[in-house]
Coordinates of C-alpha atoms and ligand atoms in Angstrom, one line a residue:
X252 CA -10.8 -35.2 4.2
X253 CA -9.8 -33.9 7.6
X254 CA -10.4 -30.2 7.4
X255 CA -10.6 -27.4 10.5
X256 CA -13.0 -24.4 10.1
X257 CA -11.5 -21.6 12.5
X258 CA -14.6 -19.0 13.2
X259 CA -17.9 -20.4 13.5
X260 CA -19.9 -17.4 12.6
X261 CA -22.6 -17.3 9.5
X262 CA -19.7 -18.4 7.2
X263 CA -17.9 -20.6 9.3
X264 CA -20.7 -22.5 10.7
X265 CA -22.3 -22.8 7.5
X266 CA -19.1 -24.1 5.4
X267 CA -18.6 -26.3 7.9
X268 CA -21.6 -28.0 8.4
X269 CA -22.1 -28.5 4.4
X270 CA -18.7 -29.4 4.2
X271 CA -19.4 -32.5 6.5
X272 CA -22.4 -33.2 4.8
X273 CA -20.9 -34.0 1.6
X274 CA -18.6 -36.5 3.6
X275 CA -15.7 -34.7 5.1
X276 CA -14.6 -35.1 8.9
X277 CA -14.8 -31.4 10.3
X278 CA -13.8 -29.7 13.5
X279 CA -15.5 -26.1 14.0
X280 CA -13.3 -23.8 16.3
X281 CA -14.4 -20.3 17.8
X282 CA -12.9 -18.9 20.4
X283 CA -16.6 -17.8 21.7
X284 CA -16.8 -20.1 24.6
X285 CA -20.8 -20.1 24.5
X286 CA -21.0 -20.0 21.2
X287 CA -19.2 -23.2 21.0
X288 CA -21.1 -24.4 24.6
X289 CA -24.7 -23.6 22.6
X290 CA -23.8 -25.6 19.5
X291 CA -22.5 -28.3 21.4
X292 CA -25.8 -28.5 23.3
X293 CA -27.7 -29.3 20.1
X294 CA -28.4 -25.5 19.2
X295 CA -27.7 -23.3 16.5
X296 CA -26.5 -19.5 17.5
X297 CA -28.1 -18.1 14.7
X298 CA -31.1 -18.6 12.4
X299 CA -30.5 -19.8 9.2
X300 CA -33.1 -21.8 7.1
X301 CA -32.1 -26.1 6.8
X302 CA -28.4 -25.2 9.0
X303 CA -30.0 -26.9 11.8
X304 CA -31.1 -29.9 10.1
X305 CA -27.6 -30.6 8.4
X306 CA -26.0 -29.9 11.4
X307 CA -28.0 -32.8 13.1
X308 CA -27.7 -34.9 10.6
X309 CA -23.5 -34.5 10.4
X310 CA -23.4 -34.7 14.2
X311 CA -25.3 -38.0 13.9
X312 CA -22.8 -39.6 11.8
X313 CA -20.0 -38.3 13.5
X314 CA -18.3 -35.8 10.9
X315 CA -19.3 -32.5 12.7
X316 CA -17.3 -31.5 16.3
X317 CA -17.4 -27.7 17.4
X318 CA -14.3 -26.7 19.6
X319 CA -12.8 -24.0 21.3
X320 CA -9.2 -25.4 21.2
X321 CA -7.6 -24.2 17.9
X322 CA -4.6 -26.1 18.6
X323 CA -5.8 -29.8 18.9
X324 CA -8.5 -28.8 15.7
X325 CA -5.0 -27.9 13.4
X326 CA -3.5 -30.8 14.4
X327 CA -6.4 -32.9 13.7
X328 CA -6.9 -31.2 9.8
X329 CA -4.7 -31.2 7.0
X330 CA -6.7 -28.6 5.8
X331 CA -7.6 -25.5 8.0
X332 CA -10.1 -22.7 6.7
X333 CA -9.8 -19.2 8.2
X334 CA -13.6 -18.1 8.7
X335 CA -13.4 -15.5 11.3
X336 CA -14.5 -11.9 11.0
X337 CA -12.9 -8.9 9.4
X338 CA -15.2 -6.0 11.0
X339 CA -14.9 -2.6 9.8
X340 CA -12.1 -0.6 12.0
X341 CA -13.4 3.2 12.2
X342 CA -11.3 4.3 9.0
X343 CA -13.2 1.7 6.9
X344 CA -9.8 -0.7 6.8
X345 CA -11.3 -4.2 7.7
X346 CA -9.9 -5.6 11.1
X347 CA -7.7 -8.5 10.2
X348 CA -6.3 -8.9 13.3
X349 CA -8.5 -11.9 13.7
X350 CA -7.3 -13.4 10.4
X351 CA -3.9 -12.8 12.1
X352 CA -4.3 -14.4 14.8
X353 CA -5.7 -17.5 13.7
X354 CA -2.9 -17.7 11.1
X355 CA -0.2 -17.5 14.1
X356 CA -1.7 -20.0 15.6
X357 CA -2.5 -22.3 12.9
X358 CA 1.6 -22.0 12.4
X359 CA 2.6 -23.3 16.1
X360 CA 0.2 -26.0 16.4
X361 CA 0.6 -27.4 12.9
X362 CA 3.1 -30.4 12.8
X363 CA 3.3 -31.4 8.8
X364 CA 1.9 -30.5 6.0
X365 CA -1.3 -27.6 6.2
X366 CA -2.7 -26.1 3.5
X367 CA -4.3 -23.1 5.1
X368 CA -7.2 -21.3 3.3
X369 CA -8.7 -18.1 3.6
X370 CA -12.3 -18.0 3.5
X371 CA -13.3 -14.8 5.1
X372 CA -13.9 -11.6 2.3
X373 CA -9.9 -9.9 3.0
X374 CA -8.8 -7.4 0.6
X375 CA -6.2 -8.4 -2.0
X376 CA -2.7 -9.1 -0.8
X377 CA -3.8 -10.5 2.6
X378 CA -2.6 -14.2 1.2
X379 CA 0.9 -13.0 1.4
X380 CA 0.4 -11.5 4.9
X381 CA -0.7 -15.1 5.9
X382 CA 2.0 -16.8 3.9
X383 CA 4.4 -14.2 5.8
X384 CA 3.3 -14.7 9.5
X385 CA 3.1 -18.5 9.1
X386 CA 6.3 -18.3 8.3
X387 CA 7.4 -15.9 11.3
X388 CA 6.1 -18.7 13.7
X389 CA 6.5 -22.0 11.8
X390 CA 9.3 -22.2 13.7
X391 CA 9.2 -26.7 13.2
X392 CA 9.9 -25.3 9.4
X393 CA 6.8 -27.5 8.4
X394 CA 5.9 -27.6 5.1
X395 CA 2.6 -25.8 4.1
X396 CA 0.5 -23.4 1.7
X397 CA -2.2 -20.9 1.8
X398 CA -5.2 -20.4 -0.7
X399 CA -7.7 -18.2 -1.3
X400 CA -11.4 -19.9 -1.4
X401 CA -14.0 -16.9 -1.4
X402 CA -17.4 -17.7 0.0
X403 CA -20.1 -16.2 -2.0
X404 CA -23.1 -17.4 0.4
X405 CA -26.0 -14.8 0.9
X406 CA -27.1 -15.1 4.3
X407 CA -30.9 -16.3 4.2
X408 CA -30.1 -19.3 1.9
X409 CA -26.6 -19.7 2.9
X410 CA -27.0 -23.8 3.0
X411 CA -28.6 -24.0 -0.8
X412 CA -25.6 -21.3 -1.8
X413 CA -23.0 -23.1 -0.5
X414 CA -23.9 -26.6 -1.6
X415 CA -25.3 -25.4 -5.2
X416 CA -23.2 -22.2 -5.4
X417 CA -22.6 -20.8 -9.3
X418 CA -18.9 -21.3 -9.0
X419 CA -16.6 -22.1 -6.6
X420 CA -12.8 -19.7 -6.9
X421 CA -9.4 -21.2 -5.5
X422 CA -7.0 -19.3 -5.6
X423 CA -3.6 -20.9 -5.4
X424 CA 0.2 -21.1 -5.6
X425 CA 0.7 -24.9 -6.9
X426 CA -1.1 -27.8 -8.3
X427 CA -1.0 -29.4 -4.4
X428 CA -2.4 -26.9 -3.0
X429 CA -5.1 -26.9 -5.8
X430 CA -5.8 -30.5 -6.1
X431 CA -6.9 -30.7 -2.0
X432 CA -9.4 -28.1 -2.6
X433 CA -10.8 -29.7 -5.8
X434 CA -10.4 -32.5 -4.0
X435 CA -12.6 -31.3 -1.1
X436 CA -15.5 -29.2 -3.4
X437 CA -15.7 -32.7 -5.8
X438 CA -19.1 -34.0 -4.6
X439 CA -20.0 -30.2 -5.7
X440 CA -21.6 -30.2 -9.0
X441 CA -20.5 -26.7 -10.1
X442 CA -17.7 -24.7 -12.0
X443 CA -14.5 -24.6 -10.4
X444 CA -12.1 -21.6 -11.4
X445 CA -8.8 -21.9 -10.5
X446 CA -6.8 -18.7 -10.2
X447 CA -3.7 -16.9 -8.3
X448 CA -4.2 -16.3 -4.9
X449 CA -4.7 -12.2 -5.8
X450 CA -7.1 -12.4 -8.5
X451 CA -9.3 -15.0 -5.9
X452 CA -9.1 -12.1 -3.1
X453 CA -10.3 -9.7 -5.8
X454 CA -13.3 -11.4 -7.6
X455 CA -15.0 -11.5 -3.8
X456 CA -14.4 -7.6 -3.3
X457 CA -15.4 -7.0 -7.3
X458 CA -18.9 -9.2 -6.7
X459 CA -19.4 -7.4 -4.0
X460 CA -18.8 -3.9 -5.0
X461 CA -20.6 -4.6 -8.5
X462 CA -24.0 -5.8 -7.0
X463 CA -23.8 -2.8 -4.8
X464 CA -23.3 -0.7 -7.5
X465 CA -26.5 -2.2 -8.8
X466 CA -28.6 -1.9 -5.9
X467 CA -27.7 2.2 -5.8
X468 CA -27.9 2.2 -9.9
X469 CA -31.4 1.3 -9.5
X470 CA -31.7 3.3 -6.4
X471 CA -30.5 6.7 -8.1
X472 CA -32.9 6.0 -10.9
X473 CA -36.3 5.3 -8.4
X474 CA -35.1 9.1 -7.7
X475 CA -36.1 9.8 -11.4
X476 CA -39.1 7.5 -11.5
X477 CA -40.3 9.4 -8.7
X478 CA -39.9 12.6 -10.8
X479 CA -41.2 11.2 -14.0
X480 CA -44.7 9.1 -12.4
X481 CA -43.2 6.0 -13.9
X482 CA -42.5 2.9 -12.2
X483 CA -39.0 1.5 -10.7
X484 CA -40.3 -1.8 -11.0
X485 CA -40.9 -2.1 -14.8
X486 CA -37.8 -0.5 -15.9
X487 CA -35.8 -3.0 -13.8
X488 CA -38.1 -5.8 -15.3
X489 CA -37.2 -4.4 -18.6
X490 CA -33.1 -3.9 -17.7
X491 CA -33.6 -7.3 -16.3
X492 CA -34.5 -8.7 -19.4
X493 CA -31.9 -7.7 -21.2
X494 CA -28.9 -11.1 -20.3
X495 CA -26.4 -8.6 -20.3
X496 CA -27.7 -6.8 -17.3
X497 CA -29.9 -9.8 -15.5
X498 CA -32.9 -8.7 -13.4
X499 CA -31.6 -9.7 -10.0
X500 CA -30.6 -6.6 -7.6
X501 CA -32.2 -4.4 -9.2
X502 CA -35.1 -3.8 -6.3
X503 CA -35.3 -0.3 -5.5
X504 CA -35.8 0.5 -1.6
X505 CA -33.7 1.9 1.9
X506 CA -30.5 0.5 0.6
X507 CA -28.3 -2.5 1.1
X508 CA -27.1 -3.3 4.7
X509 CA -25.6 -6.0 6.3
X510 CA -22.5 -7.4 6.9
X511 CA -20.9 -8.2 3.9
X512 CA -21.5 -4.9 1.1
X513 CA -21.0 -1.7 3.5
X514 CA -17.9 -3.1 5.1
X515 CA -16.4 -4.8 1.7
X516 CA -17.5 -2.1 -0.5
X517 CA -15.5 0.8 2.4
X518 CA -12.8 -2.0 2.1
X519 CA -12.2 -2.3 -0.9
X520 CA -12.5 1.2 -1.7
X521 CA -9.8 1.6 0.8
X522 CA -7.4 -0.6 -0.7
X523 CA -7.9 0.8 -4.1
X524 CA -6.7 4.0 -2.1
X525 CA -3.6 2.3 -0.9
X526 CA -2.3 0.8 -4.1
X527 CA -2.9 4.6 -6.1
X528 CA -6.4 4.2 -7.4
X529 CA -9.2 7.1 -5.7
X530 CA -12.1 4.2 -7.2
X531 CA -14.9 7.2 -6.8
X532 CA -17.3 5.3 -8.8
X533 CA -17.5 3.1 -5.9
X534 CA -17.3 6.3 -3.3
X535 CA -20.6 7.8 -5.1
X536 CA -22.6 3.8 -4.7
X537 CA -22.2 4.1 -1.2
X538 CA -23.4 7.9 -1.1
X539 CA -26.5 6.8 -2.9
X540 CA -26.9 3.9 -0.1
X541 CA -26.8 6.8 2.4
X542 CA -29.3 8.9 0.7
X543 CA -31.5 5.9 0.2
X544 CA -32.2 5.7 4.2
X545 CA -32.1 9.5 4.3
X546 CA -34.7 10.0 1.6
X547 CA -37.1 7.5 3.3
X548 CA -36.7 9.1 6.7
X549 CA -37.5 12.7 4.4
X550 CA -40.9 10.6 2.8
X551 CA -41.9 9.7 6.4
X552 CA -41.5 13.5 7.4
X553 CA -43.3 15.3 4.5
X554 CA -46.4 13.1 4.7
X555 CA -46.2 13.4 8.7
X556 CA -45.0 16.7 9.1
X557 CA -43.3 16.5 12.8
X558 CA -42.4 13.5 14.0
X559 CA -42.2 14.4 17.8
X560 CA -44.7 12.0 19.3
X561 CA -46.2 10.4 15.9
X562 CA -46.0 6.4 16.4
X563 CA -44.5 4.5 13.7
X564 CA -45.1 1.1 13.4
X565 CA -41.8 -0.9 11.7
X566 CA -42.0 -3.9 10.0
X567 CA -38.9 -5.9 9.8
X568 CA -35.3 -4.9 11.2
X569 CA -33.1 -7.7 10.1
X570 CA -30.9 -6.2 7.2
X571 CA -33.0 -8.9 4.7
X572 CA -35.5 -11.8 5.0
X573 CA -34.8 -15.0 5.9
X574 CA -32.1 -13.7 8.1
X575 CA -32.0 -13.1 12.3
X576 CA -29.0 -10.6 10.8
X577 CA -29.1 -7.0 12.5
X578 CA -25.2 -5.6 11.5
X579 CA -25.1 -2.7 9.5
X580 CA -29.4 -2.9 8.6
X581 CA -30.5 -0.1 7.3
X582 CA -33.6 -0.1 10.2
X583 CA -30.7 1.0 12.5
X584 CA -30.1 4.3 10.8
X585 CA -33.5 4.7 10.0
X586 CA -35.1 4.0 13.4
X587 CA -32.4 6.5 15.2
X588 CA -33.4 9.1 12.6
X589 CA -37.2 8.5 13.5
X590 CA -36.2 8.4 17.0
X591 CA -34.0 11.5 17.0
X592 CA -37.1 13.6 16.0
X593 CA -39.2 12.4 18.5
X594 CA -41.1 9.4 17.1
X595 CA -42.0 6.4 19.0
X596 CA -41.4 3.5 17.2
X597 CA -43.1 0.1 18.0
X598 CA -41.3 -2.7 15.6
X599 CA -41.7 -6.5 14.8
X600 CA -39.4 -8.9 13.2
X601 CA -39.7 -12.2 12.8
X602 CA -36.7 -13.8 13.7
X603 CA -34.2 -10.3 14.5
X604 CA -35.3 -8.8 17.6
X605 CA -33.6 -10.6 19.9
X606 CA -30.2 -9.3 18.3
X607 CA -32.4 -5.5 17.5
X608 CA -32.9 -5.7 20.8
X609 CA -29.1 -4.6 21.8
X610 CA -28.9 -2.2 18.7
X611 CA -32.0 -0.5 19.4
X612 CA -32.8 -0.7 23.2
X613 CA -35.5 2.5 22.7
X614 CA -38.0 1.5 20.8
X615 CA -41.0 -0.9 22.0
X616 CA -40.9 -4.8 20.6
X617 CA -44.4 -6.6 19.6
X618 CA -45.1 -10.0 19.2
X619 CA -46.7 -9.9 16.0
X620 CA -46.8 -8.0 13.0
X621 CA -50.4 -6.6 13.6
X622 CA -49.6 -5.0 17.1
X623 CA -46.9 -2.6 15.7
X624 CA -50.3 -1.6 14.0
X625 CA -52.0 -0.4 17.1
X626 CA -52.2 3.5 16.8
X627 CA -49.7 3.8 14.8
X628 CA -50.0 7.1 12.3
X629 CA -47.8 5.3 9.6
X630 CA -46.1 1.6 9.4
X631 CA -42.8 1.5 7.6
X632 CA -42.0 -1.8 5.9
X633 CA -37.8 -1.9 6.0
X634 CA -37.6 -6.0 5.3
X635 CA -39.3 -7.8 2.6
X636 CA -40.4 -11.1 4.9
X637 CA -42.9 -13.4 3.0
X638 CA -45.3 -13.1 6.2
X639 CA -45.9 -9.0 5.5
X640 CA -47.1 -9.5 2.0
X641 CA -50.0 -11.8 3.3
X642 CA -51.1 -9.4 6.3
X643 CA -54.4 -9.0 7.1
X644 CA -54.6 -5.0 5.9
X645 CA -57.8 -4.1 6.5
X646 CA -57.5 -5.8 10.6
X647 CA -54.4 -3.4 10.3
X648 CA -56.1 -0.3 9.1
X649 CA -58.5 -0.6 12.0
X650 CA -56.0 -0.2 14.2
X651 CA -54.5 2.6 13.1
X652 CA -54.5 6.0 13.9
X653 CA -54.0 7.3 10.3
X654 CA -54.0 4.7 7.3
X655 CA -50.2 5.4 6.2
X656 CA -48.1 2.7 4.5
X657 CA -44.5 4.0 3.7
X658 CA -43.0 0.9 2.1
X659 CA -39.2 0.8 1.6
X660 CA -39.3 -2.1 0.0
X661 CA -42.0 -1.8 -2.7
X662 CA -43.7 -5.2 -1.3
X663 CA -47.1 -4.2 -1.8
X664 CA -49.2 -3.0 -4.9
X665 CA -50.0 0.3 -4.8
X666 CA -53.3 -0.5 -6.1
X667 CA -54.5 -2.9 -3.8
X668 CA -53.5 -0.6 -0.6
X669 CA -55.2 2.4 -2.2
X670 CA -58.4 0.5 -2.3
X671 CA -58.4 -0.1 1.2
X672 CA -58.4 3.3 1.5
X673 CA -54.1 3.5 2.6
X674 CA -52.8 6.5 1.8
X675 CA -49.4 4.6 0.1
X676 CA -45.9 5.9 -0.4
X677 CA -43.4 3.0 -2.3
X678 CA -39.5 3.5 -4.1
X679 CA -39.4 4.7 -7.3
X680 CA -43.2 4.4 -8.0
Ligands
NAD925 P1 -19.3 -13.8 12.2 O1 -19.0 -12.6 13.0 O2 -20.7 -14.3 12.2 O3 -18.3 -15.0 12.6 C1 -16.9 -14.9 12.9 C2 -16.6 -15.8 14.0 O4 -15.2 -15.8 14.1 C3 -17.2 -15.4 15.3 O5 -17.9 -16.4 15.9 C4 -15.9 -15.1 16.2 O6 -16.1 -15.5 17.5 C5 -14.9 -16.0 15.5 N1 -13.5 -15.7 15.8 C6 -12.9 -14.4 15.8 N2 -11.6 -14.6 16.2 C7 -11.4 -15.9 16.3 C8 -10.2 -16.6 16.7 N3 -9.1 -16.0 16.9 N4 -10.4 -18.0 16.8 C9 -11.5 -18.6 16.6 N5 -12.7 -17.9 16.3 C10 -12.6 -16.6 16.1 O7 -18.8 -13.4 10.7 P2 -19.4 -14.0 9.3 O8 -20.6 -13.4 8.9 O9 -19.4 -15.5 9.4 O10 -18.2 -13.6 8.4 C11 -16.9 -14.2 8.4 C12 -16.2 -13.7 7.2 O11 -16.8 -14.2 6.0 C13 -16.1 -12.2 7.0 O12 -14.9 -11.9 6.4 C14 -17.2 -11.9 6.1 O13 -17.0 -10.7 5.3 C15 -17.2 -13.1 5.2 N6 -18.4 -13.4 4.5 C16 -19.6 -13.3 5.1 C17 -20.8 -13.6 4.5 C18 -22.1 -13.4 5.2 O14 -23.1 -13.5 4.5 N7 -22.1 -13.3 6.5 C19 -20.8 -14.1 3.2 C20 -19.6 -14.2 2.5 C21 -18.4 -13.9 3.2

């Protein structure tokens, strides 16, 4: 099928390059001039394991074009994804002004028949806004329809999630509309539910808002651990056991960041608000994300005392591993605490510091993991990246000026740290 991805962020670029693997003909559009120049160059704008390789491999066979011009990409596609961003505004609305756009401009360039879907995370009702602004501007009165299609892709494994996902959810207002898009996800070996376009909108918010709620459930209760000398990590492997409940997100540390959970979870709390409903279950998870960062920031104080001119060593800034991702991370508010009270910070990533670098322009970048060591009175671990679990401690301890781990993501035993003579301070243990 002929099919137009419109934003070529972690989403869009993603989507679309799996979507021409599994043998559709896809145009990528951005309106991010070098974006598009970088991609078409042979380069990838962001890191993302196996992207580049399928990109290659779609380009080679001539499914795969990246594009600034919307226009020509619409009239090319019979069906047009919307993948742009919906940023937080400052209230905690998301910014659809993007999603309008697009749709606007989808409506004057198409010339028959579009079914246009809406991929990025909106809050429940945006279909109709689409449906309704095509309409203002369709003014050829061509035929068309709008879906929902959620993308449930973590960023870090985005390809393997979106080409083995554990369901794919159209939402839709007819069977034509509905058979394109099972149409298009058929070479997809997974569970397709089919739903109206409302109840698609609202599974992506309600995923997202329910493993949030998880990630502060098991957040609030490492509080209790900590009280209690018993271990975050068992009970979740215990909860975890238990099908109902399932082990995954239940990882105590500094809190979920990133792009998707702060801004859907604010969202979706906000339309809630609209249509009656004060959801404060919701209100109290992302308290508990707060606190999360706070309470670290309070470990790193009461083992330290001041902070003014103590050198903290951070590894890992991106918001998660596997990911070059720095929006909304919790090292951000965590680093400008430290920094606030006088702390230097030296800090190592392995593939976010080019984008940490224009978030965090005070604090000194090393090239490996070991040199945030050097003097350093304590080293904060804020990303779980494979590469920290197998660093050479004792080479580390050396070059320390006092042997302090504060890990905020539990990554290493406590055990083994203590016997190198660490003094160690985990979540929830
Ligand atoms: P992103 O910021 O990486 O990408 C959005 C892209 O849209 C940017 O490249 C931007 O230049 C482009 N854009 C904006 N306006 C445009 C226009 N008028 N025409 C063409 N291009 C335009 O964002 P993302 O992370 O890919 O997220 C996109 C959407 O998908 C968001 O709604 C997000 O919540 C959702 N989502 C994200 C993830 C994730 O892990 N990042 C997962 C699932 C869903």
């Amino acid at each position: 099928m002929r099919i137009a991805v419109i934003g070529t962020g972690y989403v869009g670029l993603t989507s679309g390059a799996c979507l021409a693997k599994i043998g559709h003909r896809v145009i990528c559009v951005d309106n991010d001039e070098e974006k598009i120049a970088v991609l078409n160059q042979g380069r990838i704008p962001i890191y993302e394991p196996e992207l580049k390789e399928i990109i290659d491999e779609s380009l080679r066979a001539n499914r795969l074009y990246f594009t600034t011009d919307i226009s020509k990409a619409v009239k090319e596609s019979e069906v047009c994804f919307i993948a742009v961003g919906t940023p937080p505004l400052e209230d905690g609305q998301p910014d659809l002004t993007y999603v309008e756009s697009v749709a606007r401009e989808i409506a004057t360039s198409m010339d028959s028949y579009r079914l246009v879907v809406e991929k990025s995370t909106v809050p429940v009702q945006t279909g109709k806004w689409i449906r309704k602004t095509i309409e203002r501007y369709n003014h050829k009165q061509v035929p068309f329809d709008v879906a929902s299609n959620p993308e449930f892709l973590r960023e870090g494994s985005a390809v393997q999630d979106f080409l083995k996902p554990d369901r794919i959810v159209i939402g839709v207002e007819n069977e034509r509309a509905r058979d394109l898009l099972v149409e298009i996800y058929k070479p997809i070996n997974a569970p397709v539910l089919v739903t109206d376009i409302s109840s698609a909108e609202l599974i992506k918010h309600c995923s997202n808002a329910f493993l949030a709620m998880k990630i502060s459930f098991i957040n609030a209760v490492a509080i209790i651990c900590e009280a209690t000398n018993a271990d975050v990590r068992e009970v979740a492997n215990g909860m975890g056991m238990d099908k109902r409940i399932g082990r995954a997100f239940l990882d105590a540390g500094v809190g979920y960041g990133g792009f998707c959970f702060p801004k859907d979870l604010r969202a979706f709390i906000r339309i809630a608000e609209e249509l009656g409903y004060d959801f404060r279950l919701l209100r109290e998870v992302e308290r508990i994300n707060e606190e999360a960062k706070q309470r670290f920031v309070r470990k790193i104080r009461k083992v330290l005392w001041n902070l003014r001119d103590k050198n903290i060593g951070v590894l890992g800034l991106a918001f998660k591993p596997n990911t070059d991702d720095m929006r909304l991370a919790p090292s951000i508010d965590i680093i400008n605490a430290l920094l606030a009270e006088g702390a230097k910070v030296r800090a190592y990533d392995p593939q976010a510091m080019e984008k940490a670098r224009k978030i965090l322009p005070d604090i000194i970048y090393c090239e490996t993991a070991a040199d945030v060591a050097q003097e350093a009175d304590l080293l904060a671990i804020l990303t779980e990246w494979k590469e920290f679990k197998q660093l050479d401690l004792r080479c580390i301890k050396e070059k320390m000026r006092l042997p302090i781990i504060c890990d905020g993501r539990n990554v290493f035993e406590r055990s083994e740290i203590e016997r190198l003579g660490f003094t160690y301070i985990g979540v929830g243990r």
